[in-house]
Short mmCIF file of C-alpha atoms in Angstrom, two decimals:
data_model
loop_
_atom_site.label_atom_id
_atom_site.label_comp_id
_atom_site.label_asym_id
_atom_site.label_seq_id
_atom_site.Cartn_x
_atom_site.Cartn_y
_atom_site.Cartn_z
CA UNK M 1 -30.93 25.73 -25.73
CA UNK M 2 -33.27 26.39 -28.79
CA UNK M 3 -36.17 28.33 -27.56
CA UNK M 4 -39.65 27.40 -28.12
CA UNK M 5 -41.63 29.49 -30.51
CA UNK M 6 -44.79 30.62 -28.53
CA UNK M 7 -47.80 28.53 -29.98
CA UNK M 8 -51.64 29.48 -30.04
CA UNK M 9 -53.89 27.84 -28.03
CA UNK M 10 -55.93 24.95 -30.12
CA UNK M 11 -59.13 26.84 -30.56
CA UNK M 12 -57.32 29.80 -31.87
CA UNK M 13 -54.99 28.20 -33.98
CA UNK M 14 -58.28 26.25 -35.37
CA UNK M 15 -59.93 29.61 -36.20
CA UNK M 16 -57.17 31.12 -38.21
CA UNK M 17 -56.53 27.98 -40.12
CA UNK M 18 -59.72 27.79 -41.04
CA UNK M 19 -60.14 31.19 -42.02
CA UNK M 20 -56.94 30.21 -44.28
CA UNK M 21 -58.77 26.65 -45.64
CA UNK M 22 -61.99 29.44 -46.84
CA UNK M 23 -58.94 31.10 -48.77
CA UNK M 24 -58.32 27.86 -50.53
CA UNK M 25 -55.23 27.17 -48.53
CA UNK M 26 -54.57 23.10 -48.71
CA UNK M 27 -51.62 23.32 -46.37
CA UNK M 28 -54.50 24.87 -43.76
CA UNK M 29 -56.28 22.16 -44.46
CA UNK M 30 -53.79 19.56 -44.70
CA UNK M 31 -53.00 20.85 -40.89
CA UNK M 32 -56.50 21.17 -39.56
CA UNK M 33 -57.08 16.95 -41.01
CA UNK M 34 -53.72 16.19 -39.37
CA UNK M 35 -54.65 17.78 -35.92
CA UNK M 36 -58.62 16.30 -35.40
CA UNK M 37 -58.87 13.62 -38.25
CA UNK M 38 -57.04 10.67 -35.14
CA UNK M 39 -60.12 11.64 -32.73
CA UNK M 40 -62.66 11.52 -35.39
CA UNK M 41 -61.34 8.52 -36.63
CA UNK M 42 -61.83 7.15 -33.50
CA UNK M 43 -65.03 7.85 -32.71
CA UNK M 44 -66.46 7.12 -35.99
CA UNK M 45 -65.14 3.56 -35.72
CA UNK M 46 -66.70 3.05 -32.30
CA UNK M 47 -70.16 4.05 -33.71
CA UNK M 48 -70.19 2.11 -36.90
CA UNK M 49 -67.57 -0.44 -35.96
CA UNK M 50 -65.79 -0.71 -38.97
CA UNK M 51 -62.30 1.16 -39.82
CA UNK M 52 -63.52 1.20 -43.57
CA UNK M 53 -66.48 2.88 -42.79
CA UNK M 54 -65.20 5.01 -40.61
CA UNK M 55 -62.83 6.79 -42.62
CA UNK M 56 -64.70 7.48 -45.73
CA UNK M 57 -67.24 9.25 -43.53
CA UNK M 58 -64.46 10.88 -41.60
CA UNK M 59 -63.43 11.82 -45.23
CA UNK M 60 -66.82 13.12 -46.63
CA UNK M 61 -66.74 15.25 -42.99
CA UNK M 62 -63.47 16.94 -44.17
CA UNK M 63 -65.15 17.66 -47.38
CA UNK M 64 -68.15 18.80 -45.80
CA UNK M 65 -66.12 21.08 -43.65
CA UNK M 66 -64.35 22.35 -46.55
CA UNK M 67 -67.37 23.49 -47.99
CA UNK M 68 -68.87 25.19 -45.49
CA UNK M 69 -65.68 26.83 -44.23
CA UNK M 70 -66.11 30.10 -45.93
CA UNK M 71 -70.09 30.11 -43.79
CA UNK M 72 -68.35 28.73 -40.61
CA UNK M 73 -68.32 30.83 -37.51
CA UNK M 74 -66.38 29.89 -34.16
CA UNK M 75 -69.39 29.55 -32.09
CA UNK M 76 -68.58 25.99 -30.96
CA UNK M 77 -64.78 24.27 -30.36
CA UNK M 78 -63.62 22.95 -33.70
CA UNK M 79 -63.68 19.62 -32.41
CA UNK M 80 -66.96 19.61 -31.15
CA UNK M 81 -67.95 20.91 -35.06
CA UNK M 82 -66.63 18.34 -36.76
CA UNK M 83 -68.19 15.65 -34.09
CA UNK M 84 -71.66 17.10 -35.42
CA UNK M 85 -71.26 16.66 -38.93
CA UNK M 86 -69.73 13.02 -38.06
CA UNK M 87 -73.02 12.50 -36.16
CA UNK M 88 -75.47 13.58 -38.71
CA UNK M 89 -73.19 11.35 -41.22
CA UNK M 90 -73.67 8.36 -39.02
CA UNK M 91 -77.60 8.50 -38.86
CA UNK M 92 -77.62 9.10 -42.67
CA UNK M 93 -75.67 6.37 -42.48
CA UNK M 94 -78.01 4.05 -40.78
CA UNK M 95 -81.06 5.37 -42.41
CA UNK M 96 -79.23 4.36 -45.79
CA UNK M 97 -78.43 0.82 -44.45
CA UNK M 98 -81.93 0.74 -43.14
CA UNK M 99 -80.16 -0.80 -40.23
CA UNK M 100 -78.26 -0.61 -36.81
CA UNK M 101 -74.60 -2.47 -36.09
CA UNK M 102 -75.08 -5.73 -34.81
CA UNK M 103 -71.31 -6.46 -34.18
CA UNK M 104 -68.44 -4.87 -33.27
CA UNK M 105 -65.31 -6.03 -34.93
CA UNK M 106 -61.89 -4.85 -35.96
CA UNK M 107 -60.72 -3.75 -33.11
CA UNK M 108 -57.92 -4.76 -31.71
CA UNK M 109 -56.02 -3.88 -28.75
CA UNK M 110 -52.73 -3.00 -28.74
CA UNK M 111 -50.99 -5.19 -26.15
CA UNK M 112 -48.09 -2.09 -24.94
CA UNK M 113 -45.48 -3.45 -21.79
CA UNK M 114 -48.48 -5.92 -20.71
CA UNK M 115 -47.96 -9.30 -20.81
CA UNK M 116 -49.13 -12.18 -22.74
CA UNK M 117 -52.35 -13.17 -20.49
CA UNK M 118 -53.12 -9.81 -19.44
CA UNK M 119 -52.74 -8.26 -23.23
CA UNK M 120 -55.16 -11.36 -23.95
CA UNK M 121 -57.78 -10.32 -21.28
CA UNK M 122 -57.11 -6.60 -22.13
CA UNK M 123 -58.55 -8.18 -26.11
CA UNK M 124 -61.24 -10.00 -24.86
CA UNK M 125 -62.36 -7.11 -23.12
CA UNK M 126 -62.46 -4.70 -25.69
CA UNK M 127 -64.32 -6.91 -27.97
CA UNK M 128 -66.73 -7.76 -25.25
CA UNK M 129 -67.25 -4.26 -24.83
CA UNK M 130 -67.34 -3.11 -28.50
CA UNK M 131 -69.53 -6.23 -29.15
CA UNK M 132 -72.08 -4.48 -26.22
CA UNK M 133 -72.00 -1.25 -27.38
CA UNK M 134 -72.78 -2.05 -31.00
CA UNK M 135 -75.81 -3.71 -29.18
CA UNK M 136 -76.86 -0.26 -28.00
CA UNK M 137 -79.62 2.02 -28.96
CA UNK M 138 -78.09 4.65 -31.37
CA UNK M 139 -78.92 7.19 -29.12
CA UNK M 140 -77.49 5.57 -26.08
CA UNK M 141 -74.60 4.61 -28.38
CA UNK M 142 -73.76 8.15 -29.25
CA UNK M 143 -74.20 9.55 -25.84
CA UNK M 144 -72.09 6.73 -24.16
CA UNK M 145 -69.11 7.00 -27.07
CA UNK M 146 -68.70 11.06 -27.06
CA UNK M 147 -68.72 11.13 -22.66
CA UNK M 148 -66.41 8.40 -21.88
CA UNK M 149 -64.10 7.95 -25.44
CA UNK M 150 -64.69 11.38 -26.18
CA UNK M 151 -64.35 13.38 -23.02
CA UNK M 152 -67.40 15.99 -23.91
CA UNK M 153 -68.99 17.55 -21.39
CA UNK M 154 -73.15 17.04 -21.45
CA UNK M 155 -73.29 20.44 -22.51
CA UNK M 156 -71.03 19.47 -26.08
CA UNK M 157 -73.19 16.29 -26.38
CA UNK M 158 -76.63 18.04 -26.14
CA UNK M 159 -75.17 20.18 -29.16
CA UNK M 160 -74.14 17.78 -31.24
CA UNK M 161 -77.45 15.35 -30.68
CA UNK M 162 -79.63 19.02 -30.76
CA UNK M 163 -80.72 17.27 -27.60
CA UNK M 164 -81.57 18.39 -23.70
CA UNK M 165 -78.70 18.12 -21.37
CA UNK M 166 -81.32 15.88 -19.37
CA UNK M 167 -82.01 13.23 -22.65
CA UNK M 168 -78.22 12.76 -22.37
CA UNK M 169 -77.86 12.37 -19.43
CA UNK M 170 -80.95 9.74 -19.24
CA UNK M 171 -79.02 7.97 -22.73
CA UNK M 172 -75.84 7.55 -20.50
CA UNK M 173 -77.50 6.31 -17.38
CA UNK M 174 -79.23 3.88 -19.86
CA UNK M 175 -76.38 2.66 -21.35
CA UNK M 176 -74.24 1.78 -18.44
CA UNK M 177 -77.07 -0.14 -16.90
CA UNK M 178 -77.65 -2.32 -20.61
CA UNK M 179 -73.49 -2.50 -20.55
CA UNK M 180 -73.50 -3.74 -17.03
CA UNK M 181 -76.32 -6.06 -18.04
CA UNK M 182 -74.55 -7.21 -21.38
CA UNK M 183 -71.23 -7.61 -20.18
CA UNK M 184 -72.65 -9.24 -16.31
CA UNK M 185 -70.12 -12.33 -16.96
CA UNK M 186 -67.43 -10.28 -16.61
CA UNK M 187 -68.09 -8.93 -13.33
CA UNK M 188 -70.35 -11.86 -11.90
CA UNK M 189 -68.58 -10.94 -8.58
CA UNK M 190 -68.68 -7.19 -8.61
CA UNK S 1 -67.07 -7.93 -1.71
CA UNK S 2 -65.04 -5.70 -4.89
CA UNK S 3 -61.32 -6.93 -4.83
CA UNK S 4 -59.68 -3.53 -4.51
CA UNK S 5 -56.97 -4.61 -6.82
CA UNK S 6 -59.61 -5.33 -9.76
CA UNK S 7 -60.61 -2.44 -11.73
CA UNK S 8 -64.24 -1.80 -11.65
CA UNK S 9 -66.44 -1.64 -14.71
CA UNK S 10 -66.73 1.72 -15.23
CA UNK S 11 -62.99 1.80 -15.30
CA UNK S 12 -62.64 -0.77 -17.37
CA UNK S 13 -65.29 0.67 -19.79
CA UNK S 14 -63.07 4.14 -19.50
CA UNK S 15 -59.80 2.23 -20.12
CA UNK S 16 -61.26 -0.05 -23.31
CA UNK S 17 -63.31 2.93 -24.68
CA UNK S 18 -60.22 5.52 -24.59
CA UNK S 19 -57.90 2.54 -26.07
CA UNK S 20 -60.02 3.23 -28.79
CA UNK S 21 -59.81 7.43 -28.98
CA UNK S 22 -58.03 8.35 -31.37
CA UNK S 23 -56.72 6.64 -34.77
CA UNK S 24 -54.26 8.05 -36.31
CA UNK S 25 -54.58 6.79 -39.94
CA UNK S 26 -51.26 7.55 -42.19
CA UNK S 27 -51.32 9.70 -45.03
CA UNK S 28 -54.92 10.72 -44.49
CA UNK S 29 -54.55 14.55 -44.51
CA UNK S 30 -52.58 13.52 -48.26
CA UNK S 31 -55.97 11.71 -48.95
CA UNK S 32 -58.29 14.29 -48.23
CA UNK S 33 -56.61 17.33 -49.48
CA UNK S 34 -56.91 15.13 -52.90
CA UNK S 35 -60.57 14.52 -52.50
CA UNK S 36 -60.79 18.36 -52.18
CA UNK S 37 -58.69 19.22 -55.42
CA UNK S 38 -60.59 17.34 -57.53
CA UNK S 39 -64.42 18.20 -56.03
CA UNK S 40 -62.95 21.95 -56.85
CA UNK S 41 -61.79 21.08 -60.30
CA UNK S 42 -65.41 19.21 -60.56
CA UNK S 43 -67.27 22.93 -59.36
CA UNK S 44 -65.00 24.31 -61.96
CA UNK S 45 -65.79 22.48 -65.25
CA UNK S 46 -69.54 22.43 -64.01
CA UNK S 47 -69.39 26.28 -63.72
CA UNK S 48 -67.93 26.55 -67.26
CA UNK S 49 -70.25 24.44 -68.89
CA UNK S 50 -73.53 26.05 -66.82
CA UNK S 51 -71.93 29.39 -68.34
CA UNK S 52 -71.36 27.86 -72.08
CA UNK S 53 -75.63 26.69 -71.69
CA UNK S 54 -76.87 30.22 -70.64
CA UNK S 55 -74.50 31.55 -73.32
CA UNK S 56 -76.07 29.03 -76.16
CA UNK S 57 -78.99 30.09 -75.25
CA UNK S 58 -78.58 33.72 -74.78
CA UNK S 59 -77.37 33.15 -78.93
CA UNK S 60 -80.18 31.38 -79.74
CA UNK S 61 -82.39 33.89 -78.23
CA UNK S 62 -80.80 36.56 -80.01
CA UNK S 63 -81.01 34.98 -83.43
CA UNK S 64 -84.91 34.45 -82.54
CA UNK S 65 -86.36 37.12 -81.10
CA UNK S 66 -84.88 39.60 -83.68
CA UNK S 67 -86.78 41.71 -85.45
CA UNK S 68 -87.98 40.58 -88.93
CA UNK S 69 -87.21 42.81 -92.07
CA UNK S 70 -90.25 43.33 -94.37
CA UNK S 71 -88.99 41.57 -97.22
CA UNK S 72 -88.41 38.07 -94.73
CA UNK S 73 -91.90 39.24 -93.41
CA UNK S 74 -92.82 38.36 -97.20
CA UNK S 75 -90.79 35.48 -97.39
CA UNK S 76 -92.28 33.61 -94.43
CA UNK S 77 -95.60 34.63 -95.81
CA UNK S 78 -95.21 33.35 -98.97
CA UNK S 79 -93.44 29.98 -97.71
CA UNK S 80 -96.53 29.76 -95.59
CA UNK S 81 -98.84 29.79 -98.50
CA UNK S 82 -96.22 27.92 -100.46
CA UNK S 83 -96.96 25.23 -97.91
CA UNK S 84 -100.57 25.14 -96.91
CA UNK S 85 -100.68 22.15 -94.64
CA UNK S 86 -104.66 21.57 -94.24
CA UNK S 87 -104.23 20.55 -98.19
CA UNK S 88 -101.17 18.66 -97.48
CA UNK S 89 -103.01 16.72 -94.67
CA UNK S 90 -106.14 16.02 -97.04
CA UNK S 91 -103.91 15.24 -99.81
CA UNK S 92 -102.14 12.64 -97.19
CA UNK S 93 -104.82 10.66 -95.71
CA UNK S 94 -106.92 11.23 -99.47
CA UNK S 95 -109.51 12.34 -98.36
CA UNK S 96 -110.68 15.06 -100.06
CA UNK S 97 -112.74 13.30 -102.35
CA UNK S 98 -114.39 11.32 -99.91
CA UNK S 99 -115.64 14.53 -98.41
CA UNK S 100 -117.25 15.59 -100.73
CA UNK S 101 -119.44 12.28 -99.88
CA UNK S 102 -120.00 13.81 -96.57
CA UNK S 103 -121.59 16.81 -97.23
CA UNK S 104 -125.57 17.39 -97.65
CA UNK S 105 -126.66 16.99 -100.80
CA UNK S 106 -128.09 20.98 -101.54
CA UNK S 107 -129.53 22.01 -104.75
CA UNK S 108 -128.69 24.81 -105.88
CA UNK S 109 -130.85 27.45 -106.80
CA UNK S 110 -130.78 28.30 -110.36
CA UNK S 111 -130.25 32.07 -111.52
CA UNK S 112 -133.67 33.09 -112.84
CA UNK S 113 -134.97 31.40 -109.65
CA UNK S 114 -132.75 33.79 -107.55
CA UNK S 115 -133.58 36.97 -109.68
CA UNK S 116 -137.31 35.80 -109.24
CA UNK S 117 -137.54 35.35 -105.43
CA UNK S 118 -139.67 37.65 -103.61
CA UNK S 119 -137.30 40.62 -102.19
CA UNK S 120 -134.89 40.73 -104.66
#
């Protein structure tokens, strides 16, 4: 039976490649994009709705990070770092467009063992939903992605948004209600 | 009534949103590694040619602000005179003639007038 070789946790595998990437080490960083770039990915697209979009940001993040990695000190999870950078990108962002995303789009649910009608509701759902959130305030938006799709605690969001814990939690309450509101021909019956 | 076998919305918000989680785009580690290389080789050549200005003008400075021999004291002196530019600005617009024009017409005293004027 080969035996395992004993692995760091995340966090502390994250610290000493990226005191290797403020070496110069690529294969650090090569390792460090592999592990978070999926999540950021992710939650990029679901603020700006748009898988273009959201990987050249999720790109100029990287770069970002790369920069500052020699500066960067562990205070916060990784993770949670490179959420804040994405954020700040994403209001730029919007400033820049001197706009907010009116549709959601590109996304596309993967239909798995499902079948046929189900898979199809399982689409119309997402879209419906990605279609509401886009509708969101940006605040709201933010709060809602990075608590349900993102699994922060309020504590994490309130960091990234330099924020109260109570704003967030206000943001979230607000959101569910406009989502309810937005989406109320889905659950006419609930 | 809520059918218990019908997901409720915030489970169904939970279920679309995490569908969405993470994507995993292919060869994008590759991608940004590259991105980094060349901003690096970028912060390189703009270091070298920030060092190649100061140094151009650390010459130039040099070559300037070096003390002047006597003799080119002279020389610039002389190539000053050489080329006096209030006459070569006169001699431009030709005007010095018309200057003359200008100014109030004075006679002059004659000599024996001088030599006779009270005081001298």
């Amino acid at each position: 039976m080969a035996q395992e070789e004993p692995t760091l946790p995340d966090d502390e595998d994250d610290k000493r490649l990226m005191a290797l990437v403020a070496q110069g080490d690529d294969d650090a960083l090569r390792l460090l994009v592999h592990r978070h770039h999926a999540r950021l990915v992710g939650y990029l697209r679901g603020e700006v709705g748009s898988q273009a979009t959201a990987e050249e940001l999720a790109m100029e993040v990287f770069i970002r990070l790369h920069r500052a990695a020699s500066r960067w000190r562990p205070e916060a999870k990784l993770s949670t770092y490179l959420i804040h950078i994405a954020h700040n990108l994403v209001l730029n962002e919007w400033r820049r467009r001197g706009r907010k995303p009116t549709t959601a789009l590109e996304f596309a649910a993967e239909p798995g063992d499902a079948s046929q009608q189900s898979a199809r509701r399982v689409a119309e759902l997402d879209e419906a939903f990605q279609r509401a959130i886009a509708q969101l305030p940006t605040e709201q938006r933010t709060a809602i992605l990075l608590v349900v799709q993102q699994e922060l605690p309020y504590e994490d969001i309130a960091a990234i948004m330099g924020v109260p814990v109570s704003s967030v939690k206000t943001w979230i309450h607000r959101a569910r209600a406009r989502l309810r509101e937005l989406l109320k021909d889905f659950y006419a019956d609930e | 009534m809520n059918n218990p076998e019908r997901p409720t919305f915030d489970q169904e918000l939970a279920a679309s949103l995490s569908r969405g989680r993470a994507v995993a785009v292919p060869g994008f580690a590759d991608r940004v590694v590259e991105a980094v290389r060349g901003e690096r080789r970028r912060r390189v050549v703009i270091r070298w040619s920030s060092a190649a200005t100061a140094a151009a003008a650390c010459f130039v400075a040099i070559l300037t602000l070096s003390t002047p021999t006597e003799e080119s004291l002279n020389r610039q002196t002389l190539a000053l005179v050489a080329r006096d530019e209030s006459v070569q600005f006169a001699d431009l617009l030709g005007a010095a003639d018309d200057l003359s024009l200008l100014s109030p017409a004075i006679e002059k005293p004659s000599v024996v007038e001088v030599l006779n004027a009270p005081g001298s």
